[in-house]
Amino acid sequence: MVFGFGGKKPSPVKAAPPVGAGTSSGTQAPLYGLMQDFPLTVDKILEHARVNHGFREIVTRTVEGPIIRQTYAEIYDRAKQCSSALLEDGMKMGDRIATLAWNTGRHMETWYGAMCIGGVLHTVNPRLFPEQIAWIINHAEDTHLFFDTTFLPIVEAIHSKCPTVRRYVLLTDEAHMPKETSIPNLVAYETYIAGKSRDVVWGDFDERTACGLCYTSGTTGDPKGVLYSHRSNVLHALMALQKDGLALGAGDVVLPVVPMFHANAWGITFCGPLTGASIIMPGAKMDGASIFELLDTEKVTFSAAVPTVWLMLLQHLEANSLSLPHLGRVVIGGSAVPERILRAFEENYQVEVVHAWGMTEMSPMGSLGSMTPEIVAKGRDEVVRYKLKQGRPPFGVQMKIVDDNGADVARDGKTSGHLVVRGWAVANGYFKGVGGNILDKDGFFDTGDVANICPLGFMQITDRAKDVIKSGGEWISSIDIENIAVGHPAVANAAAIGLAHPKWDERPLLIIELKPGENASREEILTFLDGKIAKWWMPDDVAFVEKIPLGATGKINKLQLRDTFKGYILPTIQAAG
Ligand code: ADP
């Protein structure tokens, strides 16, 4: 028997006072319940899948090409071998084990292999620039880096700048290893885990032990590390699975297009095994044709991705007159769902859309837009209007809107303010104390989003605090303008940014990327917006670009756009002299 770090019998949550201890009033000592201390550690999730759903499949489109089929039992066994390999390789509890990897079975094995013995699985976003990747690896002081062959050029370029990494593991077999490489201590994953013991002990440590690390993309300042605990991940998975949430079950076939490096694939790598749902891993290919192939051949019932991915799929479906007979629901989040995507899924393909909002700091689920009978009773247009909002918080997330002074604002669906949250899967602070105290006096975290909440409890994001356009002392929602603009048939993507204005402080400029082969003039775009937004929200000008820049998680890179249009003079300024 190989022992993990929890080999000795532990007293899991007794090392420190229980969470929330000391907050109750009264003079008497509490009468404790007589229930088991069953630490909330993620090893129990995969263990549950092995015992109860061991035969259920995890299907991967491998980076090498072929589609392979594994079961939860196999993933479990190989994850244990990965744990043994890491322990033999000198991994200590709390070490950060980085991955630069697509969604695959091997990534999932590494994920549980590291976490279940007290390692911290650090997903690095490969879409960042190599210098940013090196910066993050150094900040995290990763000791091991597991990566896909796709990212060999990145690792070749940065390894000399990453002194803490002792071991590089290429997520492939001997046959696909590079003939020549400058990467030191490089080993093929299959060789690394081959013949290793499956007897290693998992879990048996404090549930508050760290198990995951994910850096926010750093659209403002340096990236900041969010350090998840076993407890927060287990509670987050249970929370995300509520009926008005992901609502998965053993009969589901789940395709997480959202990458594991994007905020834990929104919890799916935990929710899948927890429920026994089958998981289809898309590997490196996320274009419309590849995603459709998996949806169709694997009879996927549930999927999750950002709007840009769904746009590619819908274009593929339309161009080839295809249908989606198996898909029941899609979760769309990461940025606001445009109406045309919502309507296309629901009205043309009979696929229910669940609009979700969240962020890395929230593990990431913050709200989900399942409908309520009151709204359904009001008819289709109201359903669409509510589905375009970001939804209601599940049990486990508390949210409220506050003004600049921190005072609560009315839940009237109109008054916007700063969206603040707290809960069992919300960050308490950033890794290594970056940014200092991030909570207010009541323990709420400021999301940086500007939003309102309506009397039915639906939250609507109107902007990110740094993207909001401030005109004449009022706020203009860039998201609203963008969502309407992308409804124009010639428009592929749209971004609204605020430009400095001598009279109004800021005025909106609408930046448009047209669909290939399509044409639309400035006047046509403005006429299209007319009547759909308030008069004073009308952009002062429309600029056309070849391509709207996207950031590492597929969202519009407004920082870059603001930089590109820094010297742009709005016609209203010229007119004002
Ligand atoms: P980053 O902050 O680095 O972009 P995240 O992926 O954590 O990384 O992004 C979280 C942010 O994404 C939220 O604060 C919000 O601004 C935006 N976001 C996420 N989901 C939605 C949504 N459904 N509608 C509008 N904005 C969203």
mmCIF file with all atom_site columns, N, CA, C and O in Angstrom, residues 415-450:
data_model
loop_
_atom_site.group_PDB
_atom_site.id
_atom_site.type_symbol
_atom_site.label_atom_id
_atom_site.label_alt_id
_atom_site.label_comp_id
_atom_site.label_asym_id
_atom_site.label_entity_id
_atom_site.label_seq_id
_atom_site.pdbx_PDB_ins_code
_atom_site.Cartn_x
_atom_site.Cartn_y
_atom_site.Cartn_z
_atom_site.occupancy
_atom_site.B_iso_or_equiv
_atom_site.pdbx_formal_charge
_atom_site.auth_seq_id
_atom_site.auth_comp_id
_atom_site.auth_asym_id
_atom_site.auth_atom_id
_atom_site.pdbx_PDB_model_num
ATOM 1   N N  . THR A 1 415 ? -32.782 49.903 -10.970 1.00 0.00 ? 415 THR A N  1
ATOM 2   C CA . THR A 1 415 ? -31.650 50.576 -10.352 1.00 0.00 ? 415 THR A CA 1
ATOM 3   C C  . THR A 1 415 ? -30.406 49.694 -10.413 1.00 0.00 ? 415 THR A C  1
ATOM 4   O O  . THR A 1 415 ? -30.377 48.613 -9.832  1.00 0.00 ? 415 THR A O  1
ATOM 5   N N  . SER A 1 416 ? -29.407 50.164 -11.143 1.00 0.00 ? 416 SER A N  1
ATOM 6   C CA . SER A 1 416 ? -28.160 49.401 -11.261 1.00 0.00 ? 416 SER A CA 1
ATOM 7   C C  . SER A 1 416 ? -27.154 49.853 -10.219 1.00 0.00 ? 416 SER A C  1
ATOM 8   O O  . SER A 1 416 ? -27.185 50.999 -9.767  1.00 0.00 ? 416 SER A O  1
ATOM 9   N N  . GLY A 1 417 ? -26.278 48.959 -9.845  1.00 0.00 ? 417 GLY A N  1
ATOM 10  C CA . GLY A 1 417 ? -25.214 49.277 -8.897  1.00 0.00 ? 417 GLY A CA 1
ATOM 11  C C  . GLY A 1 417 ? -24.174 48.180 -8.939  1.00 0.00 ? 417 GLY A C  1
ATOM 12  O O  . GLY A 1 417 ? -24.180 47.347 -9.858  1.00 0.00 ? 417 GLY A O  1
ATOM 13  N N  . HIS A 1 418 ? -23.317 48.148 -7.937  1.00 0.00 ? 418 HIS A N  1
ATOM 14  C CA . HIS A 1 418 ? -22.246 47.157 -7.903  1.00 0.00 ? 418 HIS A CA 1
ATOM 15  C C  . HIS A 1 418 ? -22.795 45.824 -7.387  1.00 0.00 ? 418 HIS A C  1
ATOM 16  O O  . HIS A 1 418 ? -23.441 45.776 -6.346  1.00 0.00 ? 418 HIS A O  1
ATOM 17  N N  . LEU A 1 419 ? -22.493 44.768 -8.123  1.00 0.00 ? 419 LEU A N  1
ATOM 18  C CA . LEU A 1 419 ? -22.964 43.439 -7.730  1.00 0.00 ? 419 LEU A CA 1
ATOM 19  C C  . LEU A 1 419 ? -21.941 42.818 -6.776  1.00 0.00 ? 419 LEU A C  1
ATOM 20  O O  . LEU A 1 419 ? -20.779 42.636 -7.142  1.00 0.00 ? 419 LEU A O  1
ATOM 21  N N  . VAL A 1 420 ? -22.390 42.535 -5.536  1.00 0.00 ? 420 VAL A N  1
ATOM 22  C CA . VAL A 1 420 ? -21.487 41.932 -4.545  1.00 0.00 ? 420 VAL A CA 1
ATOM 23  C C  . VAL A 1 420 ? -22.050 40.580 -4.116  1.00 0.00 ? 420 VAL A C  1
ATOM 24  O O  . VAL A 1 420 ? -23.270 40.385 -4.108  1.00 0.00 ? 420 VAL A O  1
ATOM 25  N N  . VAL A 1 421 ? -21.152 39.636 -3.800  1.00 0.00 ? 421 VAL A N  1
ATOM 26  C CA . VAL A 1 421 ? -21.586 38.260 -3.507  1.00 0.00 ? 421 VAL A CA 1
ATOM 27  C C  . VAL A 1 421 ? -20.819 37.667 -2.326  1.00 0.00 ? 421 VAL A C  1
ATOM 28  O O  . VAL A 1 421 ? -19.710 38.099 -2.014  1.00 0.00 ? 421 VAL A O  1
ATOM 29  N N  . ARG A 1 422 ? -21.414 36.678 -1.703  1.00 0.00 ? 422 ARG A N  1
ATOM 30  C CA . ARG A 1 422 ? -20.670 35.855 -0.757  1.00 0.00 ? 422 ARG A CA 1
ATOM 31  C C  . ARG A 1 422 ? -21.260 34.444 -0.778  1.00 0.00 ? 422 ARG A C  1
ATOM 32  O O  . ARG A 1 422 ? -22.390 34.237 -1.220  1.00 0.00 ? 422 ARG A O  1
ATOM 33  N N  . GLY A 1 423 ? -20.484 33.479 -0.320  1.00 0.00 ? 423 GLY A N  1
ATOM 34  C CA . GLY A 1 423 ? -20.974 32.105 -0.354  1.00 0.00 ? 423 GLY A CA 1
ATOM 35  C C  . GLY A 1 423 ? -19.852 31.120 -0.131  1.00 0.00 ? 423 GLY A C  1
ATOM 36  O O  . GLY A 1 423 ? -18.692 31.508 -0.008  1.00 0.00 ? 423 GLY A O  1
ATOM 37  N N  . TRP A 1 424 ? -20.212 29.817 -0.109  1.00 0.00 ? 424 TRP A N  1
ATOM 38  C CA . TRP A 1 424 ? -19.221 28.820 0.256   1.00 0.00 ? 424 TRP A CA 1
ATOM 39  C C  . TRP A 1 424 ? -18.229 28.498 -0.861  1.00 0.00 ? 424 TRP A C  1
ATOM 40  O O  . TRP A 1 424 ? -17.282 27.772 -0.640  1.00 0.00 ? 424 TRP A O  1
ATOM 41  N N  . ALA A 1 425 ? -18.484 29.010 -2.061  1.00 0.00 ? 425 ALA A N  1
ATOM 42  C CA . ALA A 1 425 ? -17.512 28.771 -3.133  1.00 0.00 ? 425 ALA A CA 1
ATOM 43  C C  . ALA A 1 425 ? -17.046 30.096 -3.737  1.00 0.00 ? 425 ALA A C  1
ATOM 44  O O  . ALA A 1 425 ? -16.709 30.184 -4.912  1.00 0.00 ? 425 ALA A O  1
ATOM 45  N N  . VAL A 1 426 ? -17.045 31.150 -2.890  1.00 0.00 ? 426 VAL A N  1
ATOM 46  C CA . VAL A 1 426 ? -16.577 32.468 -3.321  1.00 0.00 ? 426 VAL A CA 1
ATOM 47  C C  . VAL A 1 426 ? -15.217 32.729 -2.661  1.00 0.00 ? 426 VAL A C  1
ATOM 48  O O  . VAL A 1 426 ? -15.018 32.405 -1.492  1.00 0.00 ? 426 VAL A O  1
ATOM 49  N N  . ALA A 1 427 ? -14.290 33.306 -3.429  1.00 0.00 ? 427 ALA A N  1
ATOM 50  C CA . ALA A 1 427 ? -12.927 33.534 -2.911  1.00 0.00 ? 427 ALA A CA 1
ATOM 51  C C  . ALA A 1 427 ? -12.940 34.453 -1.691  1.00 0.00 ? 427 ALA A C  1
ATOM 52  O O  . ALA A 1 427 ? -13.724 35.397 -1.607  1.00 0.00 ? 427 ALA A O  1
ATOM 53  N N  . ASN A 1 428 ? -12.018 34.141 -0.804  1.00 0.00 ? 428 ASN A N  1
ATOM 54  C CA . ASN A 1 428 ? -11.816 34.882 0.437   1.00 0.00 ? 428 ASN A CA 1
ATOM 55  C C  . ASN A 1 428 ? -10.691 35.891 0.266   1.00 0.00 ? 428 ASN A C  1
ATOM 56  O O  . ASN A 1 428 ? -10.583 36.873 0.979   1.00 0.00 ? 428 ASN A O  1
ATOM 57  N N  . GLY A 1 429 ? -9.798  35.561 -0.685  1.00 0.00 ? 429 GLY A N  1
ATOM 58  C CA . GLY A 1 429 ? -8.624  36.383 -0.958  1.00 0.00 ? 429 GLY A CA 1
ATOM 59  C C  . GLY A 1 429 ? -7.889  35.709 -2.098  1.00 0.00 ? 429 GLY A C  1
ATOM 60  O O  . GLY A 1 429 ? -8.223  34.582 -2.462  1.00 0.00 ? 429 GLY A O  1
ATOM 61  N N  . TYR A 1 430 ? -6.891  36.394 -2.673  1.00 0.00 ? 430 TYR A N  1
ATOM 62  C CA . TYR A 1 430 ? -6.140  35.785 -3.779  1.00 0.00 ? 430 TYR A CA 1
ATOM 63  C C  . TYR A 1 430 ? -4.881  35.095 -3.259  1.00 0.00 ? 430 TYR A C  1
ATOM 64  O O  . TYR A 1 430 ? -4.371  35.424 -2.188  1.00 0.00 ? 430 TYR A O  1
ATOM 65  N N  . PHE A 1 431 ? -4.392  34.158 -4.074  1.00 0.00 ? 431 PHE A N  1
ATOM 66  C CA . PHE A 1 431 ? -3.199  33.386 -3.724  1.00 0.00 ? 431 PHE A CA 1
ATOM 67  C C  . PHE A 1 431 ? -2.033  34.329 -3.400  1.00 0.00 ? 431 PHE A C  1
ATOM 68  O O  . PHE A 1 431 ? -1.802  35.294 -4.117  1.00 0.00 ? 431 PHE A O  1
ATOM 69  N N  . LYS A 1 432 ? -1.340  34.021 -2.340  1.00 0.00 ? 432 LYS A N  1
ATOM 70  C CA . LYS A 1 432 ? -0.199  34.782 -1.845  1.00 0.00 ? 432 LYS A CA 1
ATOM 71  C C  . LYS A 1 432 ? -0.587  36.204 -1.409  1.00 0.00 ? 432 LYS A C  1
ATOM 72  O O  . LYS A 1 432 ? 0.247   37.113 -1.416  1.00 0.00 ? 432 LYS A O  1
ATOM 73  N N  . GLY A 1 433 ? -1.875  36.390 -1.137  1.00 0.00 ? 433 GLY A N  1
ATOM 74  C CA . GLY A 1 433 ? -2.302  37.683 -0.579  1.00 0.00 ? 433 GLY A CA 1
ATOM 75  C C  . GLY A 1 433 ? -2.342  38.829 -1.567  1.00 0.00 ? 433 GLY A C  1
ATOM 76  O O  . GLY A 1 433 ? -2.504  39.992 -1.175  1.00 0.00 ? 433 GLY A O  1
ATOM 77  N N  . VAL A 1 434 ? -2.210  38.521 -2.868  1.00 0.00 ? 434 VAL A N  1
ATOM 78  C CA . VAL A 1 434 ? -2.237  39.587 -3.878  1.00 0.00 ? 434 VAL A CA 1
ATOM 79  C C  . VAL A 1 434 ? -3.556  40.371 -3.738  1.00 0.00 ? 434 VAL A C  1
ATOM 80  O O  . VAL A 1 434 ? -4.624  39.783 -3.582  1.00 0.00 ? 434 VAL A O  1
ATOM 81  N N  . GLY A 1 435 ? -3.473  41.665 -3.772  1.00 0.00 ? 435 GLY A N  1
ATOM 82  C CA . GLY A 1 435 ? -4.688  42.486 -3.710  1.00 0.00 ? 435 GLY A CA 1
ATOM 83  C C  . GLY A 1 435 ? -5.209  42.705 -2.301  1.00 0.00 ? 435 GLY A C  1
ATOM 84  O O  . GLY A 1 435 ? -6.184  43.412 -2.103  1.00 0.00 ? 435 GLY A O  1
ATOM 85  N N  . GLY A 1 436 ? -4.560  42.099 -1.289  1.00 0.00 ? 436 GLY A N  1
ATOM 86  C CA . GLY A 1 436 ? -4.964  42.323 0.102   1.00 0.00 ? 436 GLY A CA 1
ATOM 87  C C  . GLY A 1 436 ? -6.358  41.809 0.394   1.00 0.00 ? 436 GLY A C  1
ATOM 88  O O  . GLY A 1 436 ? -6.804  40.808 -0.163  1.00 0.00 ? 436 GLY A O  1
ATOM 89  N N  . ASN A 1 437 ? -7.046  42.536 1.271   1.00 0.00 ? 437 ASN A N  1
ATOM 90  C CA . ASN A 1 437 ? -8.397  42.141 1.659   1.00 0.00 ? 437 ASN A CA 1
ATOM 91  C C  . ASN A 1 437 ? -9.373  42.458 0.521   1.00 0.00 ? 437 ASN A C  1
ATOM 92  O O  . ASN A 1 437 ? -9.454  43.592 0.066   1.00 0.00 ? 437 ASN A O  1
ATOM 93  N N  . ILE A 1 438 ? -10.099 41.432 0.072   1.00 0.00 ? 438 ILE A N  1
ATOM 94  C CA . ILE A 1 438 ? -10.992 41.670 -1.073  1.00 0.00 ? 438 ILE A CA 1
ATOM 95  C C  . ILE A 1 438 ? -12.469 41.657 -0.655  1.00 0.00 ? 438 ILE A C  1
ATOM 96  O O  . ILE A 1 438 ? -13.344 41.689 -1.498  1.00 0.00 ? 438 ILE A O  1
ATOM 97  N N  . LEU A 1 439 ? -12.713 41.572 0.653   1.00 0.00 ? 439 LEU A N  1
ATOM 98  C CA . LEU A 1 439 ? -14.106 41.507 1.111   1.00 0.00 ? 439 LEU A CA 1
ATOM 99  C C  . LEU A 1 439 ? -14.484 42.781 1.860   1.00 0.00 ? 439 LEU A C  1
ATOM 100 O O  . LEU A 1 439 ? -13.637 43.424 2.476   1.00 0.00 ? 439 LEU A O  1
ATOM 101 N N  . ASP A 1 440 ? -15.775 43.111 1.840   1.00 0.00 ? 440 ASP A N  1
ATOM 102 C CA . ASP A 1 440 ? -16.209 44.259 2.625   1.00 0.00 ? 440 ASP A CA 1
ATOM 103 C C  . ASP A 1 440 ? -16.465 43.807 4.075   1.00 0.00 ? 440 ASP A C  1
ATOM 104 O O  . ASP A 1 440 ? -16.238 42.653 4.421   1.00 0.00 ? 440 ASP A O  1
ATOM 105 N N  . LYS A 1 441 ? -16.952 44.699 4.895   1.00 0.00 ? 441 LYS A N  1
ATOM 106 C CA . LYS A 1 441 ? -17.056 44.375 6.330   1.00 0.00 ? 441 LYS A CA 1
ATOM 107 C C  . LYS A 1 441 ? -18.039 43.229 6.596   1.00 0.00 ? 441 LYS A C  1
ATOM 108 O O  . LYS A 1 441 ? -17.941 42.551 7.616   1.00 0.00 ? 441 LYS A O  1
ATOM 109 N N  . ASP A 1 442 ? -18.958 42.992 5.678   1.00 0.00 ? 442 ASP A N  1
ATOM 110 C CA . ASP A 1 442 ? -19.915 41.891 5.853   1.00 0.00 ? 442 ASP A CA 1
ATOM 111 C C  . ASP A 1 442 ? -19.492 40.625 5.118   1.00 0.00 ? 442 ASP A C  1
ATOM 112 O O  . ASP A 1 442 ? -20.269 39.670 5.001   1.00 0.00 ? 442 ASP A O  1
ATOM 113 N N  . GLY A 1 443 ? -18.286 40.641 4.558   1.00 0.00 ? 443 GLY A N  1
ATOM 114 C CA . GLY A 1 443 ? -17.796 39.446 3.877   1.00 0.00 ? 443 GLY A CA 1
ATOM 115 C C  . GLY A 1 443 ? -18.222 39.343 2.423   1.00 0.00 ? 443 GLY A C  1
ATOM 116 O O  . GLY A 1 443 ? -18.084 38.285 1.807   1.00 0.00 ? 443 GLY A O  1
ATOM 117 N N  . PHE A 1 444 ? -18.729 40.423 1.848   1.00 0.00 ? 444 PHE A N  1
ATOM 118 C CA . PHE A 1 444 ? -19.128 40.389 0.435   1.00 0.00 ? 444 PHE A CA 1
ATOM 119 C C  . PHE A 1 444 ? -17.943 40.752 -0.456  1.00 0.00 ? 444 PHE A C  1
ATOM 120 O O  . PHE A 1 444 ? -17.144 41.621 -0.140  1.00 0.00 ? 444 PHE A O  1
ATOM 121 N N  . PHE A 1 445 ? -17.893 40.082 -1.617  1.00 0.00 ? 445 PHE A N  1
ATOM 122 C CA . PHE A 1 445 ? -16.850 40.309 -2.619  1.00 0.00 ? 445 PHE A CA 1
ATOM 123 C C  . PHE A 1 445 ? -17.449 41.112 -3.768  1.00 0.00 ? 445 PHE A C  1
ATOM 124 O O  . PHE A 1 445 ? -18.523 40.766 -4.282  1.00 0.00 ? 445 PHE A O  1
ATOM 125 N N  . ASP A 1 446 ? -16.779 42.183 -4.160  1.00 0.00 ? 446 ASP A N  1
ATOM 126 C CA . ASP A 1 446 ? -17.270 43.015 -5.264  1.00 0.00 ? 446 ASP A CA 1
ATOM 127 C C  . ASP A 1 446 ? -16.870 42.357 -6.589  1.00 0.00 ? 446 ASP A C  1
ATOM 128 O O  . ASP A 1 446 ? -15.689 42.217 -6.890  1.00 0.00 ? 446 ASP A O  1
ATOM 129 N N  . THR A 1 447 ? -17.876 41.949 -7.367  1.00 0.00 ? 447 THR A N  1
ATOM 130 C CA . THR A 1 447 ? -17.609 41.199 -8.600  1.00 0.00 ? 447 THR A CA 1
ATOM 131 C C  . THR A 1 447 ? -17.024 42.061 -9.713  1.00 0.00 ? 447 THR A C  1
ATOM 132 O O  . THR A 1 447 ? -16.549 41.538 -10.713 1.00 0.00 ? 447 THR A O  1
ATOM 133 N N  . GLY A 1 448 ? -17.140 43.384 -9.561  1.00 0.00 ? 448 GLY A N  1
ATOM 134 C CA . GLY A 1 448 ? -16.688 44.268 -10.645 1.00 0.00 ? 448 GLY A CA 1
ATOM 135 C C  . GLY A 1 448 ? -17.745 44.396 -11.735 1.00 0.00 ? 448 GLY A C  1
ATOM 136 O O  . GLY A 1 448 ? -17.540 45.063 -12.737 1.00 0.00 ? 448 GLY A O  1
ATOM 137 N N  . ASP A 1 449 ? -18.887 43.751 -11.525 1.00 0.00 ? 449 ASP A N  1
ATOM 138 C CA . ASP A 1 449 ? -19.982 43.858 -12.493 1.00 0.00 ? 449 ASP A CA 1
ATOM 139 C C  . ASP A 1 449 ? -21.007 44.870 -12.001 1.00 0.00 ? 449 ASP A C  1
ATOM 140 O O  . ASP A 1 449 ? -21.189 45.046 -10.791 1.00 0.00 ? 449 ASP A O  1
ATOM 141 N N  . VAL A 1 450 ? -21.664 45.495 -12.954 1.00 0.00 ? 450 VAL A N  1
ATOM 142 C CA . VAL A 1 450 ? -22.741 46.433 -12.639 1.00 0.00 ? 450 VAL A CA 1
ATOM 143 C C  . VAL A 1 450 ? -24.040 45.743 -13.035 1.00 0.00 ? 450 VAL A C  1
ATOM 144 O O  . VAL A 1 450 ? -24.141 45.194 -14.143 1.00 0.00 ? 450 VAL A O  1
#
